[in-house]
CSV table of C-alpha atoms and ligand atoms in Angstrom, one decimal:
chain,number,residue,atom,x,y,z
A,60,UNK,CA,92.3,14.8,-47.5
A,61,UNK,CA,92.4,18.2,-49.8
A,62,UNK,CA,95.8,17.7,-50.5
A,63,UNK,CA,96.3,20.7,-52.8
A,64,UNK,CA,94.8,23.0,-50.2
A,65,UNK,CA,96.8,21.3,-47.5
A,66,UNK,CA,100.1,21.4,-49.5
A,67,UNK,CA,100.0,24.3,-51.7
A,68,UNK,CA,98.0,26.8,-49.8
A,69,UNK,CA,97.9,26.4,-46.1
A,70,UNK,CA,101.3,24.4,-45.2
A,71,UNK,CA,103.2,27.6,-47.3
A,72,UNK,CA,100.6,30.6,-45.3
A,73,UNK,CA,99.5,31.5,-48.8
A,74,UNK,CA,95.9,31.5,-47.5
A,75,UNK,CA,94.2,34.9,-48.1
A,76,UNK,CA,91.4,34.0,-45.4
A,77,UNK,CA,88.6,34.4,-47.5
A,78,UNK,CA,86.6,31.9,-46.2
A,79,UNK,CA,85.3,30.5,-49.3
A,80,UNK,CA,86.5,27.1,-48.5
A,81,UNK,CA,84.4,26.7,-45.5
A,82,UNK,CA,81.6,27.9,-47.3
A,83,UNK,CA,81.6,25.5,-50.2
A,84,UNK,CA,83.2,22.7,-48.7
A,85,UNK,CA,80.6,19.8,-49.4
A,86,UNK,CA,80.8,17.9,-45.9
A,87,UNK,CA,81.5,21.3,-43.7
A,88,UNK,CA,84.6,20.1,-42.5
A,89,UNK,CA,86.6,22.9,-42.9
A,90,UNK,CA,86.8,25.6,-40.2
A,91,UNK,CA,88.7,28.2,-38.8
A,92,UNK,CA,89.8,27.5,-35.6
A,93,UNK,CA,89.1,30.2,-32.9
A,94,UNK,CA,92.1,31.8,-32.9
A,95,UNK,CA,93.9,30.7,-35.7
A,96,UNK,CA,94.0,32.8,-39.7
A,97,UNK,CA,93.6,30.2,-42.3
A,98,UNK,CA,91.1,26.8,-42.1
A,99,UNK,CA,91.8,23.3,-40.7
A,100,UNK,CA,90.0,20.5,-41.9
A,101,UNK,CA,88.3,18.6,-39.1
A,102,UNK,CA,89.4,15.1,-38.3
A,103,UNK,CA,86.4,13.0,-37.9
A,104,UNK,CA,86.9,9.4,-36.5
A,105,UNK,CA,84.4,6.3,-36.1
A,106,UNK,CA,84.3,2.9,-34.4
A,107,UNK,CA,85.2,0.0,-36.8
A,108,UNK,CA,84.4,-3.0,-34.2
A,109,UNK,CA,87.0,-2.7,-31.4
A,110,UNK,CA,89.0,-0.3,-33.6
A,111,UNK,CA,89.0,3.7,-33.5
A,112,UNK,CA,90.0,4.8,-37.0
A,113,UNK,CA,90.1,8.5,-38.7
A,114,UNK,CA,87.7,9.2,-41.3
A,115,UNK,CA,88.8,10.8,-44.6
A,116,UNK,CA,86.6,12.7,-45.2
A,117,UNK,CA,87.5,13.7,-48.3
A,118,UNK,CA,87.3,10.6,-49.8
A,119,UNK,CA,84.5,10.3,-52.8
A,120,UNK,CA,83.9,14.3,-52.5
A,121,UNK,CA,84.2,16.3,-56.0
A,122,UNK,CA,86.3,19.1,-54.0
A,123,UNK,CA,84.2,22.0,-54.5
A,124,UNK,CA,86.8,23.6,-51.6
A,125,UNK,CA,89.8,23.3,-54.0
A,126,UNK,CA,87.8,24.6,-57.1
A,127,UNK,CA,86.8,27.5,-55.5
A,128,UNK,CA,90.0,28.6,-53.3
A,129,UNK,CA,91.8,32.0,-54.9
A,130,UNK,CA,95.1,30.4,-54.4
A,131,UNK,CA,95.7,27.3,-56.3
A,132,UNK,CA,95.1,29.7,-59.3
A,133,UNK,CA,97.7,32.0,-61.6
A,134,UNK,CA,96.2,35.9,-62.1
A,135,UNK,CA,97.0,37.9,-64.4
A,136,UNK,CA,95.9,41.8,-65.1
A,137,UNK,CA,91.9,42.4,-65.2
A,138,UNK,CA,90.1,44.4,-67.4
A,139,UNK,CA,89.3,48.2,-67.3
A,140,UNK,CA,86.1,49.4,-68.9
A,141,UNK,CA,86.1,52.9,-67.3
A,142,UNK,CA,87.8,55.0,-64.3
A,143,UNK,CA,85.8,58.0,-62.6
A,144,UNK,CA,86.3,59.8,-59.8
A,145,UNK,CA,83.1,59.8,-57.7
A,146,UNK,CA,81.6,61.5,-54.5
A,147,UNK,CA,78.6,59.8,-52.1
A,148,UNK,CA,75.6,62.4,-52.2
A,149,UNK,CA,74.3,60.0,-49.4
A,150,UNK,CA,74.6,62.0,-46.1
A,151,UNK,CA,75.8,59.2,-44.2
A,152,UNK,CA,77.2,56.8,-46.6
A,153,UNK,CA,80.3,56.5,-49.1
A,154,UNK,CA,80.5,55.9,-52.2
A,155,UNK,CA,80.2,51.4,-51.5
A,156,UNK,CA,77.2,52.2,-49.9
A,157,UNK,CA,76.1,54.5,-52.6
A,158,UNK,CA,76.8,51.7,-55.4
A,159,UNK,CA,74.9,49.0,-52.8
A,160,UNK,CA,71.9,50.9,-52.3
A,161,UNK,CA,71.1,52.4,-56.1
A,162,UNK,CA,71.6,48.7,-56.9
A,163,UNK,CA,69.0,47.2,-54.4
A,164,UNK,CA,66.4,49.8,-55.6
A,165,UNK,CA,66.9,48.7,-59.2
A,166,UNK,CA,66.9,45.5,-58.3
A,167,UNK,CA,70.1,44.5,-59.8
A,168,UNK,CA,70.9,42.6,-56.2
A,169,UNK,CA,68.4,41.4,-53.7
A,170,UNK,CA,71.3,41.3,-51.0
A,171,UNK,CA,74.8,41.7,-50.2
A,172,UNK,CA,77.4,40.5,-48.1
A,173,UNK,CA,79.4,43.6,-46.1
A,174,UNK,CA,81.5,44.2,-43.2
A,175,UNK,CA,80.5,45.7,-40.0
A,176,UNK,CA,82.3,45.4,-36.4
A,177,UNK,CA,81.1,43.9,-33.0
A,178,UNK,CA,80.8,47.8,-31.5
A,179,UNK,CA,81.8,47.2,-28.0
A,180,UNK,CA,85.2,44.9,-29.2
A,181,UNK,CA,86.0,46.8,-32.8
A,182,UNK,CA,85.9,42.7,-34.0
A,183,UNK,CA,85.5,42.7,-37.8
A,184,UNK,CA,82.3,39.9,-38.3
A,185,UNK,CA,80.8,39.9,-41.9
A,186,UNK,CA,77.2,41.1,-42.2
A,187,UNK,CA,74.4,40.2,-44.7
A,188,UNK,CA,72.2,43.1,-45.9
A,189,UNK,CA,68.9,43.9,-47.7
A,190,UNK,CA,67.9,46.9,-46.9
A,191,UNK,CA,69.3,50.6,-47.2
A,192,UNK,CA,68.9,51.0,-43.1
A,193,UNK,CA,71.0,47.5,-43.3
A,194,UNK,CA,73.9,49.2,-45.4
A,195,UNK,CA,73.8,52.6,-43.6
A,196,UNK,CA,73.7,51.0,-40.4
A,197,UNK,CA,77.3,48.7,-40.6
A,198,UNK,CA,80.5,49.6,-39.7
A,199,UNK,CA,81.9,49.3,-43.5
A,200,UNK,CA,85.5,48.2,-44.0
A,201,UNK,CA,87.7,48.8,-41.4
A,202,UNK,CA,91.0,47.3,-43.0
A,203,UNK,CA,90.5,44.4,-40.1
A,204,UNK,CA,90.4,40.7,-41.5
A,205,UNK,CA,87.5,38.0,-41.1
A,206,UNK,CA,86.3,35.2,-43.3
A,207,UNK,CA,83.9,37.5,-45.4
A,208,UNK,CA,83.0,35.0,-47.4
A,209,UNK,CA,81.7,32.2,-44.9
A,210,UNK,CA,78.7,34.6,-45.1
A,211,UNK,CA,77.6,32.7,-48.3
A,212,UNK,CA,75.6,30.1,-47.3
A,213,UNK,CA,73.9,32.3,-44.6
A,214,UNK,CA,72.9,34.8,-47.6
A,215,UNK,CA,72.0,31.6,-49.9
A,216,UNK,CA,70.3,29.4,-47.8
A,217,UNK,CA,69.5,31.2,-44.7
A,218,UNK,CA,68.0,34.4,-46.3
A,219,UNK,CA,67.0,33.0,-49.8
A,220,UNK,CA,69.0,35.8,-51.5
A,221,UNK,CA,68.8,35.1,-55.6
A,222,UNK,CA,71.4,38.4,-56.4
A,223,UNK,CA,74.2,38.7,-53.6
A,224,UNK,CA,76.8,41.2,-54.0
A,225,UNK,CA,80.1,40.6,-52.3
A,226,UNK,CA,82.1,43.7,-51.0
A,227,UNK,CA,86.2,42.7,-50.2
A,228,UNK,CA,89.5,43.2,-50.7
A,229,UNK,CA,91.1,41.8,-54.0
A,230,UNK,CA,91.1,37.6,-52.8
A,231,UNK,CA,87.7,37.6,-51.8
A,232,UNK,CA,87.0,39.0,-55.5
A,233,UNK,CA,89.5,36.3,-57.1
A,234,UNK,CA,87.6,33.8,-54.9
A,235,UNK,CA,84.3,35.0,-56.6
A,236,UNK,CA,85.4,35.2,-59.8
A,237,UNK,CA,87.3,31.6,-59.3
A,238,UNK,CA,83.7,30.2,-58.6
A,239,UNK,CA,82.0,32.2,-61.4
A,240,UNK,CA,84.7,30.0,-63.9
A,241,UNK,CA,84.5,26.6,-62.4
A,242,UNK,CA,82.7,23.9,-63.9
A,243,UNK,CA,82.5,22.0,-60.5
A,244,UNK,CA,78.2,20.7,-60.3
A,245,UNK,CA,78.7,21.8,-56.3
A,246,UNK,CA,79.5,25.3,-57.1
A,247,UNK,CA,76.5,26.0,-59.2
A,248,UNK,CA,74.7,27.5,-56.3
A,249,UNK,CA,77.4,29.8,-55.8
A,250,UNK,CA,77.6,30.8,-59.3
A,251,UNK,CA,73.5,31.6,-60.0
A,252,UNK,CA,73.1,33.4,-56.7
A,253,UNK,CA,76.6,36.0,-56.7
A,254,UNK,CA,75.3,38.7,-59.1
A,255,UNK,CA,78.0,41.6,-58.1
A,256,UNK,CA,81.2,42.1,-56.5
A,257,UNK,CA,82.9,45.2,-55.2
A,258,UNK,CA,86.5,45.4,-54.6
A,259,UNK,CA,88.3,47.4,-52.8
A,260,UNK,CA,91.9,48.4,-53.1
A,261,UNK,CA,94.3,46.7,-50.7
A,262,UNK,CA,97.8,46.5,-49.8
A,263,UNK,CA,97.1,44.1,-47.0
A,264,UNK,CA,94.9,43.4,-43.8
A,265,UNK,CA,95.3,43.0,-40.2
A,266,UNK,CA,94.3,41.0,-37.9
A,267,UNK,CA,92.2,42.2,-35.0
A,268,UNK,CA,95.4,41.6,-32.7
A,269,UNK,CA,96.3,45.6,-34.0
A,270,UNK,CA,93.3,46.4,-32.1
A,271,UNK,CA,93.4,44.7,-29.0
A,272,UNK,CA,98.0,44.4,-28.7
A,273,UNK,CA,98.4,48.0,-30.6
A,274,UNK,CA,95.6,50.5,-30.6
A,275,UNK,CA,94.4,50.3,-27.5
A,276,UNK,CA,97.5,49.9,-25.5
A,277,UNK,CA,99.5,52.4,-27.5
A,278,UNK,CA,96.6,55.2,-26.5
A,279,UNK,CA,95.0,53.7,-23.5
A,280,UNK,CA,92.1,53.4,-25.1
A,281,UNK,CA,89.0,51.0,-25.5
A,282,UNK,CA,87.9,49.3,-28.3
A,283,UNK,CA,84.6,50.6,-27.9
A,284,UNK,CA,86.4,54.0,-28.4
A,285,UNK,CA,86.9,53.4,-31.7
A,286,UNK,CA,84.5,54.8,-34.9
A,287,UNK,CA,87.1,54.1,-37.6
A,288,UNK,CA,90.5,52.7,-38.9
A,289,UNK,CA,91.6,54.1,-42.0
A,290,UNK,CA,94.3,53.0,-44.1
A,291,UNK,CA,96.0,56.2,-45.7
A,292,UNK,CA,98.6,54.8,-48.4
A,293,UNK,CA,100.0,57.8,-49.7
A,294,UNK,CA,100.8,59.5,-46.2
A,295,UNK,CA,101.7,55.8,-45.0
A,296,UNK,CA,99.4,56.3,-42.0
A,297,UNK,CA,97.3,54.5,-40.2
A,298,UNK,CA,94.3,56.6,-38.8
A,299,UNK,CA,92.2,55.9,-36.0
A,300,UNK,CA,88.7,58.0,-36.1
A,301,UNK,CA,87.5,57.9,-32.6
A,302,UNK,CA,83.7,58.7,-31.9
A,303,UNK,CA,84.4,62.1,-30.4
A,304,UNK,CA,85.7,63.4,-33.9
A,305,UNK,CA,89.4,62.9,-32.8
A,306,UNK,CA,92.0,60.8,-34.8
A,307,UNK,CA,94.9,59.4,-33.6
A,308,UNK,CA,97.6,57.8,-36.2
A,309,UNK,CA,100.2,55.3,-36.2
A,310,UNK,CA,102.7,55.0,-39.2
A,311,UNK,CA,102.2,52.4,-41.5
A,312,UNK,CA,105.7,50.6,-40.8
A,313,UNK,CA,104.8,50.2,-37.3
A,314,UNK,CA,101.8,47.9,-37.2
A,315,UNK,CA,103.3,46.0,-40.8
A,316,UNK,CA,103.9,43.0,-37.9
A,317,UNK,CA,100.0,42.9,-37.6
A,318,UNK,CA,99.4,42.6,-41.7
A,319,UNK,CA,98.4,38.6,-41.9
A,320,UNK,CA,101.2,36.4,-43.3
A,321,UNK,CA,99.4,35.5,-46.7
A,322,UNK,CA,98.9,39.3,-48.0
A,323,UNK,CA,102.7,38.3,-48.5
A,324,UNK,CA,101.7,36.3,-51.4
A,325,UNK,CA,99.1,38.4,-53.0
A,326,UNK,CA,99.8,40.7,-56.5
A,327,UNK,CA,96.4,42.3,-56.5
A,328,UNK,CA,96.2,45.7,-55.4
A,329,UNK,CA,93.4,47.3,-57.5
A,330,UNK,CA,90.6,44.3,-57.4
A,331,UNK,CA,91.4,43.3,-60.6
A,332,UNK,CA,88.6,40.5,-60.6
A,333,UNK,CA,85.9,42.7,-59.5
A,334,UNK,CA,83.3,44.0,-61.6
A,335,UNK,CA,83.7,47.5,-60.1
A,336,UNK,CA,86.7,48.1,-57.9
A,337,UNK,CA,87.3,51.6,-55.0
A,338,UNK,CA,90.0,53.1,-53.7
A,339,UNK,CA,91.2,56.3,-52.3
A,340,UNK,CA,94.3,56.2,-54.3
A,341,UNK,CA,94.2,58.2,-57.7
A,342,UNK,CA,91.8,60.9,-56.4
A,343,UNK,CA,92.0,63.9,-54.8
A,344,UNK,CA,91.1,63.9,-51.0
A,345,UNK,CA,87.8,63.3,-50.2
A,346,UNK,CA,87.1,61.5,-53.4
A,347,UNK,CA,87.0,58.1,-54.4
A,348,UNK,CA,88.5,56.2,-57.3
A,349,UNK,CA,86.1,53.7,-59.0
A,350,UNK,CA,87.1,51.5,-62.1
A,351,UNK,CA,84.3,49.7,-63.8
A,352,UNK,CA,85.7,46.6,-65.0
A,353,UNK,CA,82.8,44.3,-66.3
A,354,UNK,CA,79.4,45.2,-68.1
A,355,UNK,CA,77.5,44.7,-64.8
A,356,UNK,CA,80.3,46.7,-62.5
A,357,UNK,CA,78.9,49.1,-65.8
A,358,UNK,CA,75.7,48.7,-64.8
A,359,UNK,CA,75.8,49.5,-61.0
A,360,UNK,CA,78.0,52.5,-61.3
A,361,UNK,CA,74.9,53.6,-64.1
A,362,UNK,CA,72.2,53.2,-61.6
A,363,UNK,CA,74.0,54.7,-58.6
A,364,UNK,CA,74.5,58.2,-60.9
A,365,UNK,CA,70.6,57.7,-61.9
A,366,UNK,CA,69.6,57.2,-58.5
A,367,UNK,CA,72.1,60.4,-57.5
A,368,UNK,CA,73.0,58.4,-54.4
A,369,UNK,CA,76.8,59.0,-56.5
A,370,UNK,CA,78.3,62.2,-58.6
A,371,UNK,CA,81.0,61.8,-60.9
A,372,UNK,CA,83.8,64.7,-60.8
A,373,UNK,CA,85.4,66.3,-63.2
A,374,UNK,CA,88.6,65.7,-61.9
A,375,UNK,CA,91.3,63.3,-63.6
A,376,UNK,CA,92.2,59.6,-62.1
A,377,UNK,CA,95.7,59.5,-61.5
A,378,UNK,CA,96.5,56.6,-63.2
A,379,UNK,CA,100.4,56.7,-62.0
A,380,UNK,CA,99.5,56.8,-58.7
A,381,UNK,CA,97.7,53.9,-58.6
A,382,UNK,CA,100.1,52.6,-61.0
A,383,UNK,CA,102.6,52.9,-58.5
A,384,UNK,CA,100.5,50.6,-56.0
A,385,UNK,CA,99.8,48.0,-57.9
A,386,UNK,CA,103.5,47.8,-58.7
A,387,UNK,CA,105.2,47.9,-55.6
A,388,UNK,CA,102.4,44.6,-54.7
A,389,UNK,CA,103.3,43.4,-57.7
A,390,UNK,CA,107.1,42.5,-56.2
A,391,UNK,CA,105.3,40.0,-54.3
A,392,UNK,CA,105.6,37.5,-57.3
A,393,UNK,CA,109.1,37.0,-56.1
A,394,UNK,CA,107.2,35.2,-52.5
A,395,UNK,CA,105.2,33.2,-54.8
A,396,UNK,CA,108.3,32.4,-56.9
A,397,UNK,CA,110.2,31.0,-53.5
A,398,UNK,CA,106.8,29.2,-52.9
A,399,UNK,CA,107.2,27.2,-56.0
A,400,UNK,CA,110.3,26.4,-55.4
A,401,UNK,CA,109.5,24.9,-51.7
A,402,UNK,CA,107.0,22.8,-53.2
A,403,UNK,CA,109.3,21.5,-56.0
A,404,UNK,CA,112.0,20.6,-53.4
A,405,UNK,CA,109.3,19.0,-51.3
A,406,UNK,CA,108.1,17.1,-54.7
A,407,UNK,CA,111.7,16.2,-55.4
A,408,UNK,CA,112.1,14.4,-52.2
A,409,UNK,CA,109.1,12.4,-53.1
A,410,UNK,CA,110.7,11.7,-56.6
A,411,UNK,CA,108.6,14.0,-58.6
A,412,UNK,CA,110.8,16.2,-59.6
A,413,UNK,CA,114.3,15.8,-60.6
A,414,UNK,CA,117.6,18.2,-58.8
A,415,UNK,CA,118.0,19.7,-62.4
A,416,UNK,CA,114.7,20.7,-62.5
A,417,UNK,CA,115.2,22.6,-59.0
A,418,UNK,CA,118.5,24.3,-60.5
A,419,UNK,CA,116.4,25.5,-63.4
A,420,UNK,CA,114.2,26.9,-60.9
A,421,UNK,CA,117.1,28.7,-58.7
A,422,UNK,CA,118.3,30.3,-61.6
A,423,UNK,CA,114.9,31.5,-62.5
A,424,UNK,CA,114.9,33.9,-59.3
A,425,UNK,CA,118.2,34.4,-59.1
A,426,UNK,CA,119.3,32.8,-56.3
A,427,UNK,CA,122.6,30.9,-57.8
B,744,LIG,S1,92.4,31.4,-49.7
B,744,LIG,FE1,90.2,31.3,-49.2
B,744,LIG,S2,89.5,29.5,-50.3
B,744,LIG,FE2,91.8,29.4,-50.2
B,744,LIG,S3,92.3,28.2,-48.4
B,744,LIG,FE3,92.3,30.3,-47.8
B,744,LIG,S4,90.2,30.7,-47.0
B,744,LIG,FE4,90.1,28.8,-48.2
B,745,LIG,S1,96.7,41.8,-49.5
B,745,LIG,FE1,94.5,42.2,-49.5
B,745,LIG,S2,93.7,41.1,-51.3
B,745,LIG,FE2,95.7,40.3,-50.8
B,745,LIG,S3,95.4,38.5,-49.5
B,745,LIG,FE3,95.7,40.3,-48.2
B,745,LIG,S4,93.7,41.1,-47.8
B,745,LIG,FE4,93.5,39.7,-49.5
């Protein structure tokens, strides 16, 4: 049994769904159930002479799942090397793909792991890419949630891919960079094949019920209607690009219901784990905000002005503005302060901890 994923991730819906469980769980016996948002792990059973017992299987396995889950770790404020505002000079591509493709023609990746849509259903799936017609061709980010990261082992051991970038939101980056710094022998894949990762700003991510309950009820519409969904943060819109050049927009507070329940427990706003994180916020409209945070992020955002698929601008970041994101999702410690406290009570009533030690913890948050 993965009792610290059980206990301190999934029982409290502090699962980001990042999928990076399933993908380095030793035994693949962790799934996601078809309609369900964060992974079960499979009960296996066997014949012991006239006896049907469960499996656990678990048992003997150096827990490469719980070594490599964003979760069961503290973060803390990333580094900043540099912060640019930058324009695509693709004609069909923004600046993610820009990054992407100067890297595969200088060969700093091989691959990379994106997100595109089913067309015909808007359904988010995860794609893996290595080629420039690859990148141009997918659907990009669309704010929707899937399991990005059970796209691993398809990129690993399925394409051979030696330098995989990873494009997400701000847990699928922690989940890389949470691999990157384990020691655990059944992670070492993982760590010699991920060269890159991209992170995108987030305040949260839906699941594909806004499609299919919201959006196309609210505007009797189809999915296959659909080009785009944009998150705008500073207007508090959500926009909804539809193929004929049209947009349609629901406010933000409206669809909050459809935001899954562990973005409730997440501090990151800016990717601060990445080695290059993008965002609208901090630039003027139509421009993208990009903050180089490791010597390779360095590298990429190099290559991408060399290769001129990328310009810099003149303009200024606004640092308050983004400032002012990562704040408000900073306020979320308080969740993960009520989360600690559940699990102490539940360790108190199997003797762990002692009442005091609760009290001490109530007074912590403020809640005597
Ligand atoms: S946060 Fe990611 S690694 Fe952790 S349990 Fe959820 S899907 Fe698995
Ligand atoms: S808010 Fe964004 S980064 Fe945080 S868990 Fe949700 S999707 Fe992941």
């Amino acid at each position: 049994m993965v009792t610290a994923l059980k206990k301190k991730v999934w029982d409290v819906n502090r699962c980001s769904g990042c999928g990076m469980c399933v993908s380095t769980c030793a035994k693949n016996v962790i799934r996601f159930p078809e309609d369900g948002d964060q992974p079960i792990l499979e009960v296996r059973e066997k014949n012991v002479g006239l006896s049907h017992v469960v499996v656990d299987t678990c048992f003997f396995c150096e827990r490469p799942c719980e070594d490599s889950c964003p979760r069961l770790k503290e973060w803390k404020s990333g580094p900043v090397i540099r912060m640019v505002s930058a324009v695509s000079k693709l004609p069909d591509g923004d600046v993610i793909d820009a990054l992407l493709i100067s890297a595969l023609r200088r060969e700093l990746i091989d691959g990379a792991i994106i997100w595109d849509v089913e067309r015909d259903s808007f359904k988010p799936l995860p794609k893996v890419v290595t080629s420039e017609d690859e990148i141009l061709k997918s659907a990009g980010y669309q704010h929707l949630w899937c399991p990005i990261l059970k796209a691993l082992n398809d990129a690993i051991y399925g394409r051979g891919l030696k330098k995989i970038a990873v494009v997400g939101p701000p847990c699928v980056a922690q989940a890389v960079k949470t691999v990157l710094s384990s020691t655990n022998e059944k992670l070492k894949m993982y760590r010699e094949r991920i060269r890159l990762t991209i992170g995108l700003f987030c305040d949260g991510i839906y699941s594909y019920q806004l499609v299919t309950n919201e959006i196309v009820s609210r505007f009797n519409i189809k999915p296959y209607d659909i080009n785009a969904i944009r998150v705008d943060l500073r207007n508090a819109l959500l926009r909804i690009i539809m193929h004929d050049g049209s947009e349609k927009t629901i406010p933000l507070p409206d669809v909050r219901k459809y935001v899954r329940n562990g973005c409730a427990r997440c501090t990151d706003f800016a990717s601060e784990w990445a080695d290059i994180s993008v965002g609208d916020v901090g630039s003027e409209n139509g421009k993208t905000t990009v903050i180089v945070r490791t010597p390779i992020g360095e590298k990429c955002l190099d290559y991408a002005v060399r290769e001129r698929t990328l310009e810099i601008v003149e303009s200024l970041v606004n640092v308050e503005e983004i400032q002012r994101f990562v704040s408000s999702k900073e306020r979320r410690k308080r969740a993960q302060e009520i989360d600690s406290l559940l699990l102490s009570m539940l360790d108190a009533l199997s003797g762990v901890k002692s009442k005091e030690e609760i009290e001490e913890m109530l007074k912590s948050i403020g809640r005597r």
